Amino acid sequence: METTRRQDAPIAADPAVTTPAASTSQQRPPSERDFSRSSRLPGFYELPRSERLRSVQAFSGLNEAALASLGNLGTLNGELLEVFIENGLGSFSLPLGVATNFYINGRDVLVPMAVEETSVLAAASHGAKLARAGGGFTAVSTEPVMTGQIQLLLQDASVDFDAILKAHKERLINYANRGQDRLVARGGGACDLDWRYVPEIGSLVLHLYVNTCDAMGANIVNTMCERVSTLMPELLPVAIGLRILTNLNDRRLTDVTCFVPASALDTREFDGKEVVERIVMAYQFAAHDVYRATTNNKGIMNGIDPVLIATGNDWRAVEAGAHAYACRSGRYMPLAVWEATPSGDLVGRLAVPMAVGVVGGVTQLHPAAQAAMSLLGSPDARALAGIVASVGLAQNLSALRALASEGIQRGHMSLHKSNLDLLNRQGAART
Ligand code: MEV
């Protein structure tokens, strides 16, 4: 089997690991005119969707049933598909459900989650039930301040850029806000600017801080960065480099805590206080071992990503920010901290960058995302961030509780069994 061969082979000997130069020198791609074999499809994006599907079929030989699966629009329609992506064929369905038991900032919430992993919703609901016994989750989010980067390639390192930038700081911030009247009227807009010199790349890197209110804000920030950069050559001897937001938005943080009374963790096999100790030990394992920390944080993202997907948010942005934030001390650490109180109960805390929006883009256009937002009570961006982070903490609690007591597989496999049964039945039907 391919998988076994790959796992056994040393990495350097893996034929799949080739340098770009090696791979380009091997074979020429099929000619553009060989339409059925070439992935070079000029004008593909302009074709009606039905013709795109037919070209894909001509390329791949997919049967009609497979083509219908690719072309199924689900809750979307053709117009939305064209608005969301280029080269669209259809929409990909993920299971969507609600996590129960969440009590966040004094409010009961049913949390929509879109995810394919069997045990995730059950685990989130269980973690929420444990936290609920101690009063639920308390979530606090900072102002929604995103950070944009402007890279300036300094052509004369002797220039006193500090003095010049300080003198023009207010002007630059005001210039960033031009054309953003509605955002500024809502209390948002560019609010701060700082910079640092990175000698290794001869670059002065400006950070423009922007309160994006209820938007995730990537477009606002990128537009402002490009705008501000146009003023730079008249102030400093620089060439313009990149202008783009950072996903390490460490001024847009959400902090969520929960308290779990030891009695809520009693099981047939273990006393609750013992479970607390074991959960704390499991956290410490992650705090001292990057391999464990990675899996621990994957478990947290098991809770975070599905809520982001269900609400039409950019889960890749939050993923990138979360993992970079987990490294902020120079060592990759677990995102949530678990401690025992003097009375032997458990407290947990998760702090994570959370760039989520409730206006603009997919959130407002996708029918299922809109319904998910309504189900959540139409929170603003900061409240949504608190909900998302609470699910991350609940997920971590549930995973650590299971790992530190009976093990993860008992619950996981009982849920996974129906999945396997279906696979087996389908396999039997095919043979
Ligand atoms: C599985 O998707 C997630 C866990 O591995 C998380 C963890 O180990 O903490 C169970």
Tab-separated table of C-alpha atoms and ligand atoms in Angstrom:
chain	number	residue	atom	x	y	z
A	1	MET	CA	0.000	0.000	0.000
A	2	GLU	CA	1.131	3.519	-0.804
A	3	THR	CA	0.578	4.707	2.800
A	4	THR	CA	2.782	2.016	4.320
A	5	ARG	CA	5.581	2.600	1.855
A	6	ARG	CA	5.557	6.346	2.555
A	7	GLN	CA	5.574	5.942	6.311
A	8	ASP	CA	8.458	3.470	6.262
A	9	ALA	CA	10.664	5.414	3.890
A	10	PRO	CA	13.073	8.026	5.241
A	11	ILE	CA	11.859	11.520	4.418
A	12	ALA	CA	14.741	12.328	2.090
A	13	ALA	CA	14.063	9.184	0.059
A	14	ASP	CA	10.366	9.930	-0.366
A	15	PRO	CA	9.787	10.351	-4.099
A	16	ALA	CA	6.897	12.708	-3.308
A	17	VAL	CA	9.383	15.152	-1.744
A	18	THR	CA	11.031	16.786	-4.743
A	19	THR	CA	12.451	20.222	-5.225
A	20	PRO	CA	10.555	22.558	-7.581
A	21	ALA	CA	13.498	22.362	-9.993
A	22	ALA	CA	13.424	18.560	-10.017
A	23	SER	CA	9.678	18.401	-10.582
A	24	THR	CA	9.655	20.885	-13.476
A	25	SER	CA	12.434	19.077	-15.292
A	26	GLN	CA	10.554	15.758	-15.326
A	27	GLN	CA	7.610	15.991	-17.749
A	28	ARG	CA	5.962	18.595	-19.893
A	29	PRO	CA	2.306	19.316	-19.033
A	30	PRO	CA	-0.252	18.261	-21.674
A	31	SER	CA	-0.834	20.837	-24.391
A	32	GLU	CA	-3.589	23.418	-23.980
A	33	ARG	CA	-5.400	21.999	-26.968
A	34	ASP	CA	-5.662	18.552	-25.392
A	35	PHE	CA	-8.706	19.839	-23.529
A	36	SER	CA	-9.700	16.566	-21.948
A	37	ARG	CA	-6.320	16.013	-20.207
A	38	SER	CA	-5.096	19.494	-19.449
A	39	SER	CA	-5.832	21.416	-16.270
A	40	ARG	CA	-5.058	24.551	-18.265
A	41	LEU	CA	-8.596	25.795	-18.932
A	42	PRO	CA	-8.501	29.391	-20.173
A	43	GLY	CA	-11.784	31.220	-19.598
A	44	PHE	CA	-13.077	28.436	-17.351
A	45	TYR	CA	-14.259	30.981	-14.785
A	46	GLU	CA	-16.436	32.685	-17.417
A	47	LEU	CA	-18.309	29.532	-18.418
A	48	PRO	CA	-21.821	28.921	-17.129
A	49	ARG	CA	-21.722	26.553	-14.181
A	50	SER	CA	-23.248	23.670	-16.160
A	51	GLU	CA	-20.425	23.930	-18.728
A	52	ARG	CA	-17.782	24.058	-16.014
A	53	LEU	CA	-19.210	20.833	-14.676
A	54	ARG	CA	-19.092	19.259	-18.136
A	55	SER	CA	-15.440	20.304	-18.619
A	56	VAL	CA	-14.571	18.780	-15.279
A	57	GLN	CA	-16.324	15.608	-16.380
A	58	ALA	CA	-14.441	15.615	-19.696
A	59	PHE	CA	-11.170	15.990	-17.780
A	60	SER	CA	-11.850	13.333	-15.171
A	61	GLY	CA	-14.410	10.918	-16.563
A	62	LEU	CA	-16.598	11.360	-13.455
A	63	ASN	CA	-19.960	9.624	-13.734
A	64	GLU	CA	-23.269	11.514	-13.567
A	65	ALA	CA	-23.837	10.740	-9.874
A	66	ALA	CA	-20.406	12.096	-8.921
A	67	LEU	CA	-20.992	15.154	-11.082
A	68	ALA	CA	-24.348	15.759	-9.407
A	69	SER	CA	-22.640	15.588	-5.986
A	70	LEU	CA	-20.092	18.194	-7.041
A	71	GLY	CA	-22.771	20.397	-8.566
A	72	ASN	CA	-25.210	20.263	-5.669
A	73	LEU	CA	-25.777	23.797	-4.392
A	74	GLY	CA	-27.115	22.880	-0.948
A	75	THR	CA	-28.266	26.015	0.818
A	76	LEU	CA	-26.571	28.251	-1.763
A	77	ASN	CA	-27.852	29.340	-5.143
A	78	GLY	CA	-25.968	29.898	-8.380
A	79	GLU	CA	-25.728	33.639	-7.863
A	80	LEU	CA	-24.239	33.321	-4.383
A	81	LEU	CA	-21.768	30.725	-5.588
A	82	GLU	CA	-20.504	33.130	-8.259
A	83	VAL	CA	-20.175	35.880	-5.655
A	84	PHE	CA	-18.285	33.700	-3.186
A	85	ILE	CA	-15.653	32.041	-5.397
A	86	GLU	CA	-14.326	31.786	-8.936
A	87	ASN	CA	-14.579	28.544	-10.904
A	88	GLY	CA	-17.497	27.427	-8.699
A	89	LEU	CA	-19.149	24.076	-9.297
A	90	GLY	CA	-21.403	23.560	-6.293
A	91	SER	CA	-21.250	23.582	-2.538
A	92	PHE	CA	-19.701	21.108	-0.125
A	93	SER	CA	-21.965	19.991	2.706
A	94	LEU	CA	-20.609	19.557	6.214
A	95	PRO	CA	-22.707	18.188	9.053
A	96	LEU	CA	-24.237	21.064	11.019
A	97	GLY	CA	-25.527	20.694	14.558
A	98	VAL	CA	-25.862	22.577	17.819
A	99	ALA	CA	-23.817	22.196	20.976
A	100	THR	CA	-25.982	22.316	24.092
A	101	ASN	CA	-25.513	23.382	27.727
A	102	PHE	CA	-23.619	26.609	27.011
A	103	TYR	CA	-24.127	29.358	29.537
A	104	ILE	CA	-21.969	32.330	28.570
A	105	ASN	CA	-21.871	35.690	30.342
A	106	GLY	CA	-25.157	34.932	32.074
A	107	ARG	CA	-26.982	33.824	28.925
A	108	ASP	CA	-28.022	30.422	27.613
A	109	VAL	CA	-26.759	29.809	24.100
A	110	LEU	CA	-27.296	27.000	21.606
A	111	VAL	CA	-24.129	26.995	19.530
A	112	PRO	CA	-24.220	26.027	15.836
A	113	MET	CA	-21.203	23.993	14.733
A	114	ALA	CA	-20.311	22.691	11.268
A	115	VAL	CA	-17.813	19.835	11.419
A	116	GLU	CA	-17.240	16.316	10.168
A	117	GLU	CA	-15.540	14.839	13.268
A	118	THR	CA	-17.964	12.545	15.083
A	119	SER	CA	-17.268	13.348	18.710
A	120	VAL	CA	-16.865	17.128	18.544
A	121	LEU	CA	-20.409	18.272	19.320
A	122	ALA	CA	-20.846	15.713	22.079
A	123	ALA	CA	-17.536	16.777	23.637
A	124	ALA	CA	-18.357	20.498	23.414
A	125	SER	CA	-21.764	19.907	25.002
A	126	HIS	CA	-20.214	17.804	27.753
A	127	GLY	CA	-17.529	20.396	28.506
A	128	ALA	CA	-20.226	23.086	28.611
A	129	LYS	CA	-22.254	20.982	31.041
A	130	LEU	CA	-19.266	20.680	33.396
A	131	ALA	CA	-18.613	24.434	33.242
A	132	ARG	CA	-22.317	25.134	33.705
A	133	ALA	CA	-22.156	23.434	37.100
A	134	GLY	CA	-19.764	26.226	38.141
A	135	GLY	CA	-21.692	29.144	36.624
A	136	GLY	CA	-20.761	28.768	32.952
A	137	PHE	CA	-18.246	30.795	30.975
A	138	THR	CA	-17.151	34.385	31.460
A	139	ALA	CA	-15.809	35.876	28.266
A	140	VAL	CA	-14.207	39.271	27.776
A	141	SER	CA	-13.013	40.618	24.447
A	142	THR	CA	-10.794	43.609	23.794
A	143	GLU	CA	-11.865	46.326	21.389
A	144	PRO	CA	-11.815	44.776	17.895
A	145	VAL	CA	-8.459	46.238	16.914
A	146	MET	CA	-6.763	44.653	13.929
A	147	THR	CA	-3.144	45.237	12.929
A	148	GLY	CA	-1.993	46.072	9.419
A	149	GLN	CA	1.632	45.905	8.314
A	150	ILE	CA	3.387	48.254	5.917
A	151	GLN	CA	6.863	47.160	4.954
A	152	LEU	CA	9.174	49.972	3.914
A	153	LEU	CA	12.529	49.105	2.367
A	154	LEU	CA	14.794	51.728	3.851
A	155	GLN	CA	17.317	53.048	1.368
A	156	ASP	CA	19.309	55.127	3.819
A	157	ALA	CA	19.618	53.560	7.272
A	158	SER	CA	21.140	56.741	8.746
A	159	VAL	CA	17.852	58.665	8.428
A	160	ASP	CA	16.136	59.500	11.726
A	161	PHE	CA	12.943	57.645	10.879
A	162	ASP	CA	11.789	57.727	14.507
A	163	ALA	CA	11.679	61.506	14.595
A	164	ILE	CA	10.040	61.752	11.175
A	165	LEU	CA	7.368	59.154	11.893
A	166	LYS	CA	6.618	60.642	15.309
A	167	ALA	CA	6.168	64.058	13.720
A	168	HIS	CA	3.747	62.668	11.104
A	169	LYS	CA	1.974	59.989	13.118
A	170	GLU	CA	-1.330	61.831	13.551
A	171	ARG	CA	-1.389	62.864	9.910
A	172	LEU	CA	-0.822	59.267	8.813
A	173	ILE	CA	-3.620	57.969	11.044
A	174	ASN	CA	-5.999	60.634	9.759
A	175	TYR	CA	-5.012	59.837	6.202
A	176	ALA	CA	-5.790	56.146	6.812
A	177	ASN	CA	-9.285	57.134	7.940
A	178	ARG	CA	-10.119	59.164	4.832
A	179	GLY	CA	-13.035	57.587	3.006
A	180	GLN	CA	-13.955	55.515	6.081
A	181	ASP	CA	-16.590	57.925	7.422
A	182	ARG	CA	-19.136	55.241	8.318
A	183	LEU	CA	-16.574	53.193	10.239
A	184	VAL	CA	-15.293	56.292	12.050
A	185	ALA	CA	-18.875	57.381	12.854
A	186	ARG	CA	-19.415	53.991	14.517
A	187	GLY	CA	-16.396	54.627	16.759
A	188	GLY	CA	-13.958	52.648	14.637
A	189	GLY	CA	-11.120	53.446	12.257
A	190	ALA	CA	-7.352	53.688	12.460
A	191	CYS	CA	-6.387	54.542	16.031
A	192	ASP	CA	-2.647	54.027	16.435
A	193	LEU	CA	0.598	53.538	14.581
A	194	ASP	CA	3.980	52.197	15.627
A	195	TRP	CA	7.048	50.839	13.895
A	196	ARG	CA	10.259	48.888	14.284
A	197	TYR	CA	13.333	48.408	12.167
A	198	VAL	CA	14.230	44.877	11.075
A	199	PRO	CA	17.924	45.128	10.114
A	200	GLU	CA	18.176	41.635	8.580
A	201	ILE	CA	15.851	42.710	5.757
A	202	GLY	CA	16.615	46.454	5.835
A	203	SER	CA	12.947	47.083	6.495
A	204	LEU	CA	11.051	49.538	8.554
A	205	VAL	CA	7.829	47.753	9.478
A	206	LEU	CA	4.897	49.989	10.352
A	207	HIS	CA	1.961	48.609	12.311
A	208	LEU	CA	-1.302	50.422	11.718
A	209	TYR	CA	-3.943	49.611	14.354
A	210	VAL	CA	-7.539	49.750	13.211
A	211	ASN	CA	-10.739	49.311	15.177
A	212	THR	CA	-12.890	47.442	12.652
A	213	CYS	CA	-16.028	47.376	14.861
A	214	ASP	CA	-18.266	44.477	13.816
A	215	ALA	CA	-16.284	43.538	10.717
A	216	MET	CA	-13.482	40.993	10.645
A	217	GLY	CA	-11.771	43.847	8.898
A	218	ALA	CA	-9.224	42.351	6.512
A	219	ASN	CA	-10.367	44.488	3.576
A	220	ILE	CA	-10.590	47.671	5.642
A	221	VAL	CA	-7.081	47.169	7.033
A	222	ASN	CA	-5.520	46.232	3.712
A	223	THR	CA	-7.096	49.253	2.020
A	224	MET	CA	-5.798	51.559	4.761
A	225	CYS	CA	-2.288	50.090	4.599
A	226	GLU	CA	-2.113	50.607	0.853
A	227	ARG	CA	-3.407	54.137	1.261
A	228	VAL	CA	-0.965	55.147	3.999
A	229	SER	CA	1.961	53.640	2.108
A	230	THR	CA	1.470	56.145	-0.723
A	231	LEU	CA	2.567	58.961	1.610
A	232	MET	CA	5.757	57.239	2.658
A	233	PRO	CA	8.141	58.095	-0.188
A	234	GLU	CA	7.571	61.811	0.458
A	235	LEU	CA	8.504	61.361	4.146
A	236	LEU	CA	11.342	58.854	4.016
A	237	PRO	CA	13.898	57.406	1.554
A	238	VAL	CA	12.008	54.152	1.136
A	239	ALA	CA	10.639	51.760	-1.428
A	240	ILE	CA	7.256	50.244	-0.635
A	241	GLY	CA	7.186	46.567	0.290
A	242	LEU	CA	4.179	44.535	1.399
A	243	ARG	CA	0.982	46.044	2.736
A	244	ILE	CA	-1.284	43.535	4.420
A	245	LEU	CA	-2.875	42.755	7.763
A	246	THR	CA	-1.217	40.324	10.153
A	247	ASN	CA	-3.274	37.399	11.399
A	248	LEU	CA	-1.344	37.589	14.646
A	249	ASN	CA	-3.858	40.183	15.811
A	250	ASP	CA	-2.701	40.326	19.389
A	251	ARG	CA	-4.665	43.507	20.074
A	252	ARG	CA	-7.904	41.690	19.304
A	253	LEU	CA	-8.017	39.085	22.049
A	254	THR	CA	-10.725	37.135	23.754
A	255	ASP	CA	-10.250	35.820	27.253
A	256	VAL	CA	-12.633	33.190	28.604
A	257	THR	CA	-12.649	31.534	32.010
A	258	CYS	CA	-14.664	28.820	33.694
A	259	PHE	CA	-14.889	27.213	37.100
A	260	VAL	CA	-15.708	23.528	37.474
A	261	PRO	CA	-16.592	22.210	40.930
A	262	ALA	CA	-14.736	18.963	41.612
A	263	SER	CA	-18.056	17.288	42.398
A	264	ALA	CA	-19.098	17.743	38.744
A	265	LEU	CA	-16.135	15.559	37.768
A	266	ASP	CA	-16.974	12.568	39.972
A	267	THR	CA	-17.158	9.343	37.971
A	268	ARG	CA	-17.764	5.728	38.920
A	269	GLU	CA	-14.017	5.098	38.756
A	270	PHE	CA	-12.619	8.409	40.000
A	271	ASP	CA	-13.271	10.956	42.699
A	272	GLY	CA	-13.782	14.469	41.250
A	273	LYS	CA	-10.784	15.936	43.097
A	274	GLU	CA	-8.575	13.258	41.614
A	275	VAL	CA	-9.917	14.097	38.151
A	276	VAL	CA	-9.049	17.768	38.778
A	277	GLU	CA	-5.477	16.789	39.647
A	278	ARG	CA	-5.232	14.622	36.561
A	279	ILE	CA	-6.590	17.399	34.311
A	280	VAL	CA	-4.009	19.815	35.726
A	281	MET	CA	-1.289	17.216	35.110
A	282	ALA	CA	-2.547	16.801	31.537
A	283	TYR	CA	-2.293	20.562	31.065
A	284	GLN	CA	1.246	20.526	32.480
A	285	PHE	CA	2.209	17.783	30.054
A	286	ALA	CA	1.176	20.107	27.216
A	287	ALA	CA	2.977	23.055	28.851
A	288	HIS	CA	6.262	21.097	28.819
A	289	ASP	CA	5.976	19.099	25.623
A	290	VAL	CA	5.388	20.660	22.230
A	291	TYR	CA	4.077	17.417	20.716
A	292	ARG	CA	1.362	17.220	23.340
A	293	ALA	CA	0.707	20.998	23.144
A	294	THR	CA	0.019	20.671	19.427
A	295	THR	CA	-2.608	17.967	19.945
A	296	ASN	CA	-4.056	19.843	22.898
A	297	ASN	CA	-4.470	22.964	20.767
A	298	LYS	CA	-5.902	20.951	17.894
A	299	GLY	CA	-8.578	19.898	20.375
A	300	ILE	CA	-9.274	23.565	21.205
A	301	MET	CA	-9.572	24.369	17.500
A	302	ASN	CA	-11.998	21.416	17.235
A	303	GLY	CA	-14.354	23.666	19.150
A	304	ILE	CA	-13.426	27.002	17.603
A	305	ASP	CA	-13.353	26.189	13.877
A	306	PRO	CA	-16.827	24.627	13.565
A	307	VAL	CA	-18.478	27.729	15.065
A	308	LEU	CA	-16.465	29.941	12.752
A	309	ILE	CA	-17.505	27.857	9.762
A	310	ALA	CA	-21.172	27.806	10.785
A	311	THR	CA	-21.179	31.600	11.143
A	312	GLY	CA	-19.339	32.204	7.854
A	313	ASN	CA	-16.117	33.408	9.463
A	314	ASP	CA	-12.533	33.015	8.243
A	315	TRP	CA	-11.397	30.045	10.311
A	316	ARG	CA	-7.963	29.932	8.616
A	317	ALA	CA	-7.249	33.448	9.905
A	318	VAL	CA	-8.197	32.479	13.451
A	319	GLU	CA	-6.202	29.222	13.202
A	320	ALA	CA	-3.080	31.093	12.051
A	321	GLY	CA	-3.457	33.687	14.800
A	322	ALA	CA	-4.088	31.094	17.495
A	323	HIS	CA	-1.002	29.022	16.727
A	324	ALA	CA	1.266	32.058	16.409
A	325	TYR	CA	-0.127	33.380	19.704
A	326	ALA	CA	0.572	29.996	21.306
A	327	CYS	CA	4.242	30.663	20.424
A	328	ARG	CA	4.462	34.191	21.790
A	329	SER	CA	6.867	33.241	24.593
A	330	GLY	CA	9.215	31.662	22.044
A	331	ARG	CA	7.926	28.191	22.873
A	332	TYR	CA	4.711	26.645	21.527
A	333	MET	CA	2.382	26.385	24.527
A	334	PRO	CA	-1.124	25.144	25.249
A	335	LEU	CA	-3.604	27.949	24.590
A	336	ALA	CA	-5.657	27.198	27.709
A	337	VAL	CA	-4.352	27.000	31.280
A	338	TRP	CA	-5.905	24.682	33.902
A	339	GLU	CA	-5.305	25.018	37.642
A	340	ALA	CA	-6.711	23.592	40.843
A	341	THR	CA	-8.124	26.012	43.421
A	342	PRO	CA	-7.117	25.652	47.091
A	343	SER	CA	-10.417	23.808	47.637
A	344	GLY	CA	-9.551	21.280	44.918
A	345	ASP	CA	-11.896	22.571	42.233
A	346	LEU	CA	-10.839	23.375	38.671
A	347	VAL	CA	-10.402	26.694	36.890
A	348	GLY	CA	-9.608	27.088	33.215
A	349	ARG	CA	-8.667	30.069	31.124
A	350	LEU	CA	-8.241	30.473	27.391
A	351	ALA	CA	-6.811	33.622	25.808
A	352	VAL	CA	-6.767	33.702	22.028
A	353	PRO	CA	-6.754	36.236	19.186
A	354	MET	CA	-10.258	36.205	17.741
A	355	ALA	CA	-10.790	38.153	14.524
A	356	VAL	CA	-14.435	37.451	13.808
A	357	GLY	CA	-16.973	39.578	12.021
A	358	VAL	CA	-20.742	39.756	11.932
A	359	VAL	CA	-21.064	42.143	9.008
A	360	GLY	CA	-19.812	41.929	5.458
A	361	GLY	CA	-19.059	39.020	3.208
A	362	VAL	CA	-20.135	35.478	3.808
A	363	THR	CA	-21.595	36.083	7.282
A	364	GLN	CA	-24.390	38.190	5.872
A	365	LEU	CA	-24.885	36.461	2.530
A	366	HIS	CA	-24.727	32.746	3.315
A	367	PRO	CA	-28.262	31.618	4.253
A	368	ALA	CA	-27.044	29.004	6.759
A	369	ALA	CA	-24.566	31.443	8.322
A	370	GLN	CA	-27.348	34.017	8.662
A	371	ALA	CA	-29.573	31.447	10.340
A	372	ALA	CA	-26.712	30.443	12.646
A	373	MET	CA	-26.216	34.079	13.644
A	374	SER	CA	-29.927	34.437	14.373
A	375	LEU	CA	-29.825	31.259	16.447
A	376	LEU	CA	-27.028	32.837	18.483
A	377	GLY	CA	-29.201	35.896	19.109
A	378	SER	CA	-27.402	38.111	16.543
A	379	PRO	CA	-24.367	38.879	18.740
A	380	ASP	CA	-21.977	41.687	17.877
A	381	ALA	CA	-18.410	40.729	16.923
A	382	ARG	CA	-17.075	40.817	20.482
A	383	ALA	CA	-19.924	38.715	21.847
A	384	LEU	CA	-19.484	36.224	19.005
A	385	ALA	CA	-15.762	36.055	19.814
A	386	GLY	CA	-16.690	35.195	23.413
A	387	ILE	CA	-18.995	32.395	22.281
A	388	VAL	CA	-16.382	30.941	19.927
A	389	ALA	CA	-13.657	30.999	22.588
A	390	SER	CA	-16.016	29.425	25.165
A	391	VAL	CA	-16.557	26.480	22.842
A	392	GLY	CA	-12.771	26.146	22.481
A	393	LEU	CA	-12.365	26.022	26.264
A	394	ALA	CA	-15.261	23.563	26.658
A	395	GLN	CA	-13.735	21.312	24.019
A	396	ASN	CA	-10.376	21.315	25.780
A	397	LEU	CA	-11.997	20.584	29.132
A	398	SER	CA	-13.908	17.659	27.712
A	399	ALA	CA	-10.861	16.184	25.963
A	400	LEU	CA	-8.599	16.575	29.017
A	401	ARG	CA	-11.242	15.100	31.321
A	402	ALA	CA	-11.591	12.018	29.137
A	403	LEU	CA	-7.844	11.662	28.507
A	404	ALA	CA	-7.058	12.070	32.192
A	405	SER	CA	-9.632	9.529	33.350
A	406	GLU	CA	-11.110	6.708	31.282
A	407	GLY	CA	-9.223	7.592	28.062
A	408	ILE	CA	-10.550	9.154	24.891
A	409	GLN	CA	-11.434	6.038	22.960
A	410	ARG	CA	-14.409	4.825	24.995
A	411	GLY	CA	-16.592	7.805	24.132
A	412	HIS	CA	-14.958	8.419	20.793
A	413	MET	CA	-15.356	4.905	19.457
A	414	SER	CA	-18.946	4.491	20.608
A	415	LEU	CA	-19.775	7.607	18.569
A	416	HIS	CA	-17.506	6.604	15.725
A	417	LYS	CA	-19.044	3.124	15.498
A	418	SER	CA	-22.052	4.148	13.420
A	419	ASN	CA	-19.642	5.869	11.028
A	420	LEU	CA	-17.638	2.651	10.666
A	421	ASP	CA	-20.785	0.542	10.365
A	422	LEU	CA	-21.930	2.657	7.430
A	423	LEU	CA	-18.503	2.380	5.778
A	424	ASN	CA	-18.610	-1.398	6.210
A	425	ARG	CA	-22.132	-1.619	4.784
A	426	GLN	CA	-21.090	0.489	1.784
A	427	GLY	CA	-17.953	-1.644	1.331
A	428	ALA	CA	-20.075	-4.812	1.446
A	429	ALA	CA	-22.496	-3.353	-1.103
A	430	ARG	CA	-19.624	-2.528	-3.479
A	431	THR	CA	-18.011	-6.016	-3.327
B	1	MEV	C1	-9.115	14.874	18.702
B	1	MEV	O1	-9.642	15.449	17.534
B	1	MEV	C2	-8.732	15.941	19.689
B	1	MEV	C3	-7.952	15.430	20.906
B	1	MEV	O2	-6.801	14.724	20.459
B	1	MEV	C4	-7.531	16.655	21.702
B	1	MEV	C5	-6.561	16.360	22.815
B	1	MEV	O3	-5.821	15.360	22.747
B	1	MEV	O4	-6.512	17.185	23.734
B	1	MEV	C6	-8.774	14.492	21.718
